[in-house]
Coordinates of C-alpha atoms and ligand atoms in Angstrom, one line a residue:
M282 CA 0.1 0.1 0.3
N283 CA 1.8 3.5 -1.1
G284 CA -1.2 5.6 0.5
R285 CA -1.3 8.6 -1.4
S286 CA -1.6 11.8 -0.1
T287 CA -3.9 15.1 -1.0
E288 CA -1.0 17.3 1.0
V289 CA 0.0 20.3 -1.3
F290 CA 3.2 22.4 -1.5
Q291 CA 2.4 25.9 0.0
I292 CA 5.8 27.8 -2.2
E293 CA 7.7 30.4 -0.1
K294 CA 10.1 32.0 -2.6
H295 CA 13.4 33.2 -1.3
P296 CA 13.1 37.2 -0.7
N297 CA 16.9 37.4 -2.3
P298 CA 18.3 34.2 -3.9
V299 CA 21.5 33.9 -4.9
E300 CA 22.5 36.6 -7.9
A301 CA 22.9 34.9 -11.2
E302 CA 26.2 35.9 -12.0
K303 CA 27.8 34.4 -8.8
R304 CA 25.2 31.4 -9.3
E305 CA 27.0 31.0 -12.6
T306 CA 30.3 31.1 -11.1
L307 CA 29.5 28.4 -8.2
L308 CA 28.4 26.1 -11.2
Q309 CA 31.7 26.4 -13.1
N310 CA 33.2 24.1 -10.6
P311 CA 30.7 23.3 -7.6
G312 CA 32.4 20.1 -6.3
F313 CA 30.5 17.7 -4.4
G314 CA 27.9 18.7 -1.8
R315 CA 29.5 21.9 -0.9
V316 CA 26.9 24.4 -3.1
F317 CA 23.4 24.6 -2.3
T318 CA 20.1 26.2 -4.1
D319 CA 18.3 28.5 -2.9
H320 CA 15.5 26.4 -1.5
M321 CA 14.7 23.6 0.4
A322 CA 11.3 21.4 0.8
T323 CA 9.9 20.4 4.5
I324 CA 7.3 18.5 5.5
Q325 CA 5.9 17.9 9.0
Y326 CA 4.8 14.5 10.6
S327 CA 2.7 13.9 14.0
E328 CA 1.5 11.3 15.4
G329 CA -2.0 12.4 15.4
R330 CA -1.7 15.0 12.6
G331 CA -0.2 12.4 10.2
W332 CA 2.1 14.7 7.2
Y333 CA 1.1 18.4 7.5
D334 CA 2.8 21.6 6.6
A335 CA 4.6 20.3 3.1
K336 CA 6.2 23.3 1.6
I337 CA 8.9 24.7 -0.4
C338 CA 10.7 27.8 1.6
P339 CA 13.9 29.7 1.4
R340 CA 16.8 27.2 2.8
A341 CA 17.8 28.2 6.0
P342 CA 19.2 26.1 9.4
F343 CA 17.1 24.4 11.5
S344 CA 16.8 24.8 15.5
F345 CA 16.3 22.0 17.7
D346 CA 16.2 21.2 21.2
P347 CA 19.6 19.2 22.5
A348 CA 17.5 16.6 23.8
T349 CA 15.9 15.9 20.0
L350 CA 16.0 12.3 19.2
V351 CA 18.0 11.7 16.1
L352 CA 20.9 13.6 17.7
H353 CA 21.0 10.6 20.8
Y354 CA 19.5 7.2 18.3
A355 CA 20.6 8.3 15.4
Q356 CA 16.8 7.7 14.1
E357 CA 17.8 9.2 10.4
I358 CA 17.2 7.7 6.7
F359 CA 18.3 9.8 3.8
E360 CA 18.1 9.2 -0.4
G361 CA 20.3 10.0 -3.2
M362 CA 19.3 11.1 -6.8
K363 CA 19.9 13.5 -9.5
A364 CA 18.2 15.8 -11.8
Y365 CA 19.8 15.9 -15.1
R366 CA 19.8 18.6 -17.8
L367 CA 18.0 17.4 -21.2
P368 CA 19.7 18.5 -24.6
D369 CA 16.9 20.9 -25.2
G370 CA 17.2 22.6 -22.4
G371 CA 14.7 20.8 -20.0
A372 CA 15.5 18.6 -17.3
T373 CA 14.1 15.0 -16.0
L374 CA 14.7 12.8 -12.7
F375 CA 16.2 9.4 -13.3
R376 CA 13.4 6.8 -11.3
P377 CA 12.3 8.6 -8.5
D378 CA 9.6 6.9 -7.9
A379 CA 12.2 3.8 -7.1
N380 CA 13.7 5.9 -4.4
A381 CA 10.4 7.0 -2.7
R382 CA 9.7 3.2 -2.7
R383 CA 13.1 2.8 -1.2
F384 CA 12.7 5.7 1.3
R385 CA 9.6 3.8 2.6
N386 CA 11.9 0.5 3.0
S387 CA 14.2 2.3 5.1
A388 CA 11.5 4.2 7.1
D389 CA 10.4 0.8 8.2
R390 CA 13.0 -0.6 9.5
L391 CA 13.9 2.7 11.4
A392 CA 10.4 2.7 12.9
M393 CA 9.5 5.9 11.4
P394 CA 6.5 7.0 9.3
L395 CA 5.9 6.1 5.7
L396 CA 6.0 9.0 3.2
P397 CA 3.7 8.7 0.5
E398 CA 5.6 8.2 -2.8
N399 CA 3.7 11.0 -4.3
L400 CA 4.9 13.3 -1.6
F401 CA 8.2 12.1 -1.6
V402 CA 8.4 12.4 -5.7
D403 CA 6.6 15.9 -5.4
S404 CA 8.8 17.3 -3.0
V405 CA 11.7 16.7 -5.4
R406 CA 9.9 17.8 -8.3
E407 CA 8.8 20.9 -7.0
L408 CA 12.3 21.6 -5.6
V409 CA 14.0 20.9 -8.6
R410 CA 11.0 23.3 -10.5
I411 CA 11.8 26.2 -8.5
D412 CA 15.6 26.0 -8.4
K413 CA 16.2 24.9 -12.0
E414 CA 18.7 27.5 -12.8
W415 CA 20.6 25.5 -10.7
I416 CA 21.1 22.5 -12.5
P417 CA 24.2 22.4 -14.5
S418 CA 24.7 22.0 -18.0
T419 CA 28.3 21.1 -18.7
D420 CA 29.0 17.3 -19.5
G421 CA 28.7 14.5 -16.8
S422 CA 26.8 17.2 -14.0
A423 CA 23.9 17.0 -12.8
L424 CA 21.8 18.5 -9.6
Y425 CA 22.2 16.1 -6.5
L426 CA 19.1 16.0 -4.6
R427 CA 19.0 14.8 -1.1
P428 CA 15.7 13.9 0.9
F429 CA 16.1 12.7 4.1
M430 CA 14.0 12.2 7.8
V431 CA 14.6 12.8 10.9
A432 CA 12.9 12.0 14.3
T433 CA 12.3 15.3 16.2
E434 CA 10.2 14.9 19.4
A435 CA 12.9 16.3 22.7
V436 CA 12.7 13.4 24.8
L437 CA 15.9 11.4 26.3
G438 CA 13.2 8.4 26.1
M439 CA 14.4 5.1 23.9
K440 CA 11.5 5.1 21.7
P441 CA 10.6 5.4 18.3
S442 CA 9.6 9.3 18.0
P443 CA 6.2 10.7 17.2
E444 CA 7.4 13.6 15.3
Y445 CA 9.2 13.8 12.3
L446 CA 10.6 16.2 10.3
Y447 CA 11.3 15.4 6.1
C448 CA 13.7 17.4 4.2
V449 CA 15.1 18.1 0.5
V450 CA 18.1 20.1 -0.3
A451 CA 19.8 20.4 -4.1
T452 CA 23.3 20.8 -4.6
P453 CA 24.7 21.2 -8.2
V454 CA 27.7 18.6 -9.0
G455 CA 30.4 18.0 -11.3
A456 CA 31.4 15.3 -13.0
Y457 CA 32.5 13.2 -10.1
F458 CA 35.9 12.7 -12.2
K459 CA 37.7 14.8 -15.1
G460 CA 37.6 13.0 -18.2
S461 CA 38.0 9.5 -18.7
A462 CA 37.0 7.9 -15.3
P463 CA 40.5 6.3 -13.8
A464 CA 40.0 3.4 -11.9
V465 CA 40.3 3.3 -8.1
T466 CA 42.7 0.7 -5.8
I467 CA 40.0 -0.1 -3.0
W468 CA 41.2 -2.2 0.3
V469 CA 39.3 -5.1 1.8
S470 CA 38.5 -4.6 5.2
D471 CA 39.1 -7.6 7.5
Q472 CA 38.6 -6.5 10.8
F473 CA 35.3 -4.4 10.2
T474 CA 32.0 -4.9 8.8
R475 CA 29.0 -3.1 7.5
A476 CA 25.8 -4.8 8.2
A477 CA 25.0 -7.9 9.2
P478 CA 21.9 -10.4 8.6
G479 CA 18.9 -8.8 10.3
G480 CA 20.7 -5.5 10.7
T481 CA 20.4 -2.3 8.7
G482 CA 22.7 -3.1 5.6
D483 CA 19.4 -2.9 3.2
A484 CA 18.2 0.8 5.0
K485 CA 19.6 3.8 3.7
C486 CA 20.3 5.3 6.7
G487 CA 23.0 7.2 8.4
G488 CA 24.1 5.2 11.3
N489 CA 25.4 2.4 8.6
Y490 CA 27.8 5.5 7.1
A491 CA 29.1 6.2 10.6
A492 CA 29.8 2.8 11.4
S493 CA 31.7 2.0 8.3
L494 CA 33.9 5.5 8.6
A495 CA 36.5 3.8 10.5
A496 CA 36.9 1.1 8.0
Q497 CA 37.4 4.3 5.0
A498 CA 39.7 6.1 7.4
E499 CA 41.9 2.7 7.5
A500 CA 41.9 2.6 3.8
I501 CA 43.1 5.8 2.9
R502 CA 45.7 5.0 5.5
E503 CA 46.9 2.5 3.3
G504 CA 46.4 4.3 0.4
C505 CA 43.5 2.9 -1.2
E506 CA 40.8 5.0 -2.6
Q507 CA 37.4 3.0 -1.0
V508 CA 36.9 -0.1 1.1
V509 CA 35.1 -3.0 0.3
F510 CA 33.2 -5.0 2.3
L511 CA 32.8 -9.0 3.1
D512 CA 30.4 -10.4 4.8
A513 CA 29.9 -10.4 8.8
V514 CA 29.4 -14.7 9.0
E515 CA 32.0 -15.9 7.3
R516 CA 33.9 -13.0 6.4
R517 CA 34.7 -14.3 2.6
W518 CA 32.4 -13.1 0.5
V519 CA 31.9 -10.1 -1.3
E520 CA 29.4 -7.5 -0.3
E521 CA 29.9 -3.5 -1.3
L522 CA 31.8 -0.4 -0.5
G523 CA 30.9 2.1 1.7
G524 CA 28.1 4.1 -0.2
M525 CA 28.2 2.2 -4.1
N526 CA 27.4 -1.5 -5.3
V527 CA 30.0 -3.7 -7.3
F528 CA 30.2 -5.7 -10.1
F529 CA 32.6 -8.2 -11.9
V530 CA 32.9 -9.1 -15.2
F531 CA 34.7 -11.6 -16.9
A532 CA 36.5 -13.0 -19.7
D533 CA 33.6 -15.0 -21.2
G534 CA 31.6 -11.9 -21.5
S535 CA 29.9 -12.4 -18.3
L536 CA 28.6 -10.2 -15.5
Q537 CA 28.2 -11.1 -11.7
T538 CA 27.2 -9.4 -8.8
P539 CA 26.4 -9.8 -4.8
P540 CA 22.7 -10.9 -4.2
L541 CA 20.5 -9.0 -2.0
T542 CA 20.0 -11.1 1.1
G543 CA 19.1 -8.0 3.5
T544 CA 22.6 -6.7 4.0
I545 CA 23.9 -5.0 0.9
L546 CA 21.8 -1.8 0.1
P547 CA 19.6 -2.5 -3.2
G548 CA 21.2 0.4 -5.9
I549 CA 18.9 1.9 -8.4
T550 CA 22.1 1.9 -10.5
R551 CA 22.8 -1.9 -9.4
A552 CA 19.4 -2.2 -10.9
S553 CA 19.7 -0.4 -14.0
L554 CA 22.6 -1.6 -15.1
I555 CA 21.4 -5.4 -14.7
T556 CA 18.8 -4.5 -17.3
L557 CA 21.3 -2.2 -19.5
A558 CA 23.7 -4.9 -19.3
R559 CA 21.1 -7.3 -20.4
D560 CA 20.0 -5.5 -22.6
L561 CA 23.3 -5.2 -24.0
G562 CA 23.4 -9.3 -24.9
F563 CA 25.6 -10.1 -21.4
V564 CA 24.9 -13.1 -19.1
V565 CA 24.3 -11.3 -15.5
R566 CA 24.4 -13.2 -12.6
E567 CA 23.4 -12.1 -9.1
E568 CA 25.3 -14.7 -6.6
P569 CA 27.8 -14.9 -4.1
Y570 CA 31.7 -14.5 -5.2
A571 CA 34.4 -15.2 -2.6
I572 CA 37.1 -12.4 -2.3
D573 CA 39.5 -15.6 -2.4
Q574 CA 38.1 -16.5 -5.7
W575 CA 38.1 -12.7 -6.5
E576 CA 41.9 -12.8 -6.7
A577 CA 42.3 -16.1 -8.2
D578 CA 40.1 -15.2 -11.2
A579 CA 41.8 -12.0 -11.6
K580 CA 45.3 -13.3 -11.3
S581 CA 44.2 -16.7 -13.7
G582 CA 42.7 -13.9 -16.5
R583 CA 39.3 -15.4 -15.5
L584 CA 38.0 -11.9 -14.2
V585 CA 39.2 -8.8 -16.3
E586 CA 37.2 -5.9 -14.7
A587 CA 35.3 -5.3 -11.7
F588 CA 33.8 -1.7 -11.0
A589 CA 31.6 0.1 -8.5
C590 CA 28.3 1.8 -9.2
G591 CA 25.9 4.5 -7.1
T592 CA 24.2 7.4 -8.3
A593 CA 27.2 10.2 -7.0
A594 CA 29.8 8.5 -9.3
V595 CA 27.7 6.8 -11.1
V596 CA 30.0 4.0 -12.4
T597 CA 34.1 3.5 -11.6
S598 CA 36.6 0.7 -12.6
I599 CA 38.4 -0.6 -10.1
G600 CA 41.9 -1.4 -10.7
R601 CA 43.6 -2.9 -7.7
V602 CA 42.6 -4.6 -4.8
K603 CA 44.3 -4.9 -1.2
G604 CA 44.3 -6.0 2.1
R605 CA 46.6 -7.5 4.5
K606 CA 46.1 -10.9 3.2
H607 CA 45.2 -9.7 -0.6
E608 CA 47.1 -7.9 -3.4
F609 CA 46.3 -8.0 -6.9
T610 CA 45.3 -5.5 -10.0
I611 CA 42.7 -6.6 -12.4
G612 CA 42.9 -6.8 -15.8
D613 CA 45.6 -3.6 -16.6
G614 CA 44.7 -2.0 -13.4
G615 CA 42.9 0.4 -15.7
A616 CA 39.1 1.6 -16.8
G617 CA 37.7 -1.3 -18.4
Q618 CA 35.8 -1.8 -21.5
V619 CA 32.7 -3.1 -20.6
T620 CA 32.5 -0.7 -17.4
G621 CA 32.9 2.1 -19.8
R622 CA 30.5 0.8 -22.5
L623 CA 27.5 0.4 -19.4
R624 CA 28.5 3.5 -17.7
T625 CA 28.0 5.6 -21.4
A626 CA 24.8 3.2 -21.6
L627 CA 23.3 4.4 -18.5
L628 CA 24.7 8.3 -18.6
D629 CA 23.1 8.8 -22.3
I630 CA 19.7 7.5 -21.2
Q631 CA 20.0 9.7 -18.5
N632 CA 21.4 12.8 -20.1
G633 CA 18.4 12.0 -22.7
R634 CA 21.1 11.5 -25.4
A635 CA 19.3 7.9 -25.9
P636 CA 16.2 6.7 -26.0
D637 CA 14.8 5.9 -22.6
H638 CA 12.8 2.5 -23.3
H639 CA 12.3 1.1 -20.0
G640 CA 10.5 4.2 -19.0
W641 CA 12.7 5.7 -16.4
L642 CA 12.8 9.5 -17.1
D643 CA 10.7 11.6 -15.1
R644 CA 10.7 15.1 -17.4
L645 CA 10.1 17.9 -15.1
F646 CA 9.9 20.7 -17.9
Ligands
PLP1751 C1 22.8 4.4 -2.0 C2 24.2 3.8 -1.7 C3 24.3 2.7 -2.7 C4 23.9 3.1 -4.6 O1 22.7 3.3 -4.6 P1 22.0 4.1 -6.1 O2 20.4 3.5 -5.7 O3 22.9 3.3 -6.9 O4 23.0 5.5 -6.0 C5 24.9 1.5 -2.4 N1 25.2 1.4 -1.3 C6 25.1 2.2 -0.6 C7 25.8 1.3 1.2 C8 24.6 3.2 -0.5 O5 24.3 3.9 0.9

């Protein structure tokens, strides 16, 4: 059940938005998540009233009581998605219904109220429309959207909050990598795990990220860009990176990615790439893959490429893998061919350069 809401967004325009000239300068080189648009979307929830006070308003800090629940027990979930410029100057979202559904699944796991899908999608659409001048148009750039929800009751009692704040902010982002995407080196964490069976691994909650930071810091100390996590039970099966799903490409032209068994975040990029790879004629398996097998296959040449994927960085080749018990190079250590093909296929749809056969685009204007 999706519980459609008839709540309408009140629009309160920013009295003095960033000037056009300054905005254009900021859009030249926005980085990631540092520059924000003029507005935000907010919706309130309380147990008695349900969802209320939906609005688009000037972006501003919140004021919270020090006892506010989210500050203590991390009852928080979020989403990550993008609005893309189209060649004709229009703009589109990519599968926002999938983000809305995942947000509801995350809410359910964190004992939070389920935001109706139409309210989620409308909040994002309305925000992008009012801040449309902030969608960058340079190649590989987009307007990154961050919907999130926090528990707002001010009481230290350990229970689900009866009150919540839902919010969406938007930040223009450049291409994650300039030019052709290089390959990253990843660190196999043998000390830390990201998610255990029955835990919150398949919910998009801030707590998962907080728990992965020590492993990510270790990866950086070891000269790697990212960490790859193994399963928590056997410490054997490759699960995913801190914030990206992982795929393996074999010499026989097949692809493999770990199955969604509850400890892996169900990426929308992952799901889209499975579909696109099958469209292109590749066999794609959703099956577990052991770290030792990965090393053996990379060394024997049975495995020729590996890549990580997610909304922010899209598709990134994995060139080398390091760990206390592992050290191997994949292919020639550079960006893979199949990886590049899939990356281009996805970006071409998102940017309106290729036909949208699967009905993934949600055109805004
Ligand atoms: C968000 C996220 C992903 C990628 O999901 P997309 O929908 O493809 O952006 C993968 N892993 C984790 C842990 C994530 O939080």
